[in-house]
Amino acid sequence: MKIVAKKKLWKYLFWLGPFLITVGLTVGLVSEQWGLIPLAFIITGIVISGLGIIWQSYETNWWKRRSTQAGTNALVATLAVLAILGLINFLGTRYHLRADLTEAQLFTLAPQSQQLVSLLPQPVKVWVFDINQNPQDRELLENYQRQSSKFKYEYIDPQARPGLAEKFGVKDYGEVYLESGDKRQLVQTVNENQRLSEVRLTSRLQQLTNSTTAKVYLLQGHGERQLSAGKGAISQAVQGLGDKNFTTAPLNLAETSKVPQDAAVVIVAGPKRGLFEGEVKALQEYLNRGGNLLLMIDPNTDPKLDSLLQEWGVRLDNRLAVDVSGESVVGLGPAAPVVTEYGQHPITKDFGNGNSFYPIARPLEITSVPGVEATPLLRTKPYPKSWGESDLQSEKLEFNAGKDLKGPLILGVALSRKQVAKSTSTPQASPTPSPTTQSKTSATPSPSPKTPQALPSPTTQSKTSATPSPSPKTPQVLPSPTTQSKTSPTPSSPPTSSSPSSQTSTESRLVVFGNSSFATDGLFQQQLNGDVFLNSVTWLSQQDQQPLSIRPKEPKNRRITLTTTQANLLILSSLLVLPLIGFAAAVIIWWKRR
């Protein structure tokens, strides 16, 4: 009887374990505080339940049964699968691994965007004031959010939260705002026809987080491309500079005669007339003091910049770049070279084999100059697909040996040169004599050219000045009052020199393109043309923390263009020929099985 009572007692204790576990979980969930009391209930329940299971298995030989072993194996396998799935889910939440199989990487952020978001100095939030959440826009925002925990986004219904909409000044559905601290900026307005743009979002994000601005001057007065909208203008390029936090202004060196001190970059875009000699010298002085210059020179023009370019080892070739490979692709003819090969340079390192084209371009000839580092940026395809045409009047473009230049041709080059600027903070100059000393030295006649001049030290200057020692062969002539006033303040001393520690090294940068039309309105947004221009200005500004331009991602056009004959043939084959073949095959099979 005692043994039976003991067995019943263990059964009751076994049911006490799950009861205590339930009590502990209930207390913790209701109070939302997992303190000592709920943990004590849970741990006690787990211990009692475990002891009960062990006792039950010992009394009934539960572990030795075949059903127990099979059930245990199934339970262990199930728990293992759940543990693996949980681990995969944890790793997937913490570490993002996504594969974008599209050719243009449509669902992956550009490296520039990834770098900018990952290095955000402060939290940033995107507010989308719209009722509908477009999956494409949401996917783009989630891609940004995966790069940094400081990037957040939220969709807002303007009617449900009118106070917040009024705070941002929302006027219509679809407006997207960027907020960082007390700064707010409109990104764009999205609708059914225009989705959220990575280019605009990254540009606005860069403007909002980067407080520094760089001044870009565009030279005017020689027939350069106009800055406002119009035929052959570069207004879209100017707008692109503004989106990247540059401030632009026109510059006329004939009026100022000197490049302003706040100029980060000076752009010379397609001059049709030559610059004055003083203007060329002003640009040379600007480069010599650490300036940065972008030259875009079209064929059949002479901007009179040969002396400047010669210092950097660049010569403008008078031939016309011809590329017969791009005639069927771009549709602009052989005089619009298509470039798919780029130099290993920060301006073009992310271009891969993308396309950019340059209607009416001239080749560049690069020679090595000591101290100048040159990197070709744009290369055309090799001969016979491209060459430099010397006969610009002929309507038939063909290669003439001895006159024309075989490809590949260089259409753009980036150059840099170290400049050593002398600082005036610690000059090593001879001591300046006192007024009393000057009065004595002024009476000293100048020595004969044959007599060597010894530099007086500060301690002996007063003695030597009182005792003149003229050469016996040279008559003593006292200086006139006018001569005295000029010579007395300047004691005999060697030229002033700077110590090595007072010399600071700066870098001048120059980018030259044999074409300016690639940056004009209409062509600026085509392929990589805009990126070539914006990346060049960004590199020239020497703002290493600023990411380069982002090329917009577009799905590749794979549509098939059929002629009328081909379309009719396709219709006949799909609606008549193929059904007849299937029907004939069915008849033959039926006849054989009959």
PDB file of C-alpha atoms in Angstrom, residues 4 25 38 56 73 93 101 146 159 165 167 176 224 228 245 249 253 294 299 301 316 320 366 444 506 513 517 587:
ATOM      1  CA  VAL A   4       1.235   2.521  -4.415  1.00  0.00           C
ATOM      2  CA  LEU A  25       5.069  32.760 -17.291  1.00  0.00           C
ATOM      3  CA  PRO A  38       8.489  34.647 -11.992  1.00  0.00           C
ATOM      4  CA  GLN A  56       8.426   7.824 -14.415  1.00  0.00           C
ATOM      5  CA  ASN A  73      14.584  10.383 -32.205  1.00  0.00           C
ATOM      6  CA  THR A  93      18.075  39.288 -39.350  1.00  0.00           C
ATOM      7  CA  LEU A 101      20.594  38.787 -60.469  1.00  0.00           C
ATOM      8  CA  ARG A 146      20.009  47.983 -44.207  1.00  0.00           C
ATOM      9  CA  GLN A 159      -5.079  63.726 -43.373  1.00  0.00           C
ATOM     10  CA  ALA A 165       2.086  67.649 -42.491  1.00  0.00           C
ATOM     11  CA  LYS A 167       5.195  71.192 -39.866  1.00  0.00           C
ATOM     12  CA  VAL A 176       9.060  62.961 -49.740  1.00  0.00           C
ATOM     13  CA  GLU A 224      31.293  79.164 -73.857  1.00  0.00           C
ATOM     14  CA  SER A 228      20.661  78.952 -68.519  1.00  0.00           C
ATOM     15  CA  ASN A 245      26.082  70.774 -52.832  1.00  0.00           C
ATOM     16  CA  ALA A 249      28.771  81.360 -60.534  1.00  0.00           C
ATOM     17  CA  LEU A 253      38.532  87.102 -66.270  1.00  0.00           C
ATOM     18  CA  LEU A 294      38.283  71.562 -66.007  1.00  0.00           C
ATOM     19  CA  PRO A 299      37.321  70.614 -82.400  1.00  0.00           C
ATOM     20  CA  THR A 301      38.437  75.920 -81.951  1.00  0.00           C
ATOM     21  CA  LEU A 316      45.021  69.286 -78.473  1.00  0.00           C
ATOM     22  CA  LEU A 320      38.213  64.638 -85.567  1.00  0.00           C
ATOM     23  CA  ILE A 366      49.725  63.071 -73.702  1.00  0.00           C
ATOM     24  CA  THR A 444      78.634 104.696 -46.266  1.00  0.00           C
ATOM     25  CA  THR A 506      49.416  71.359 -52.138  1.00  0.00           C
ATOM     26  CA  PHE A 513      38.203  66.672 -72.462  1.00  0.00           C
ATOM     27  CA  SER A 517      28.700  68.637 -76.043  1.00  0.00           C
ATOM     28  CA  VAL A 587      -3.851  12.124 -86.187  1.00  0.00           C
TER      29      VAL A 587
END
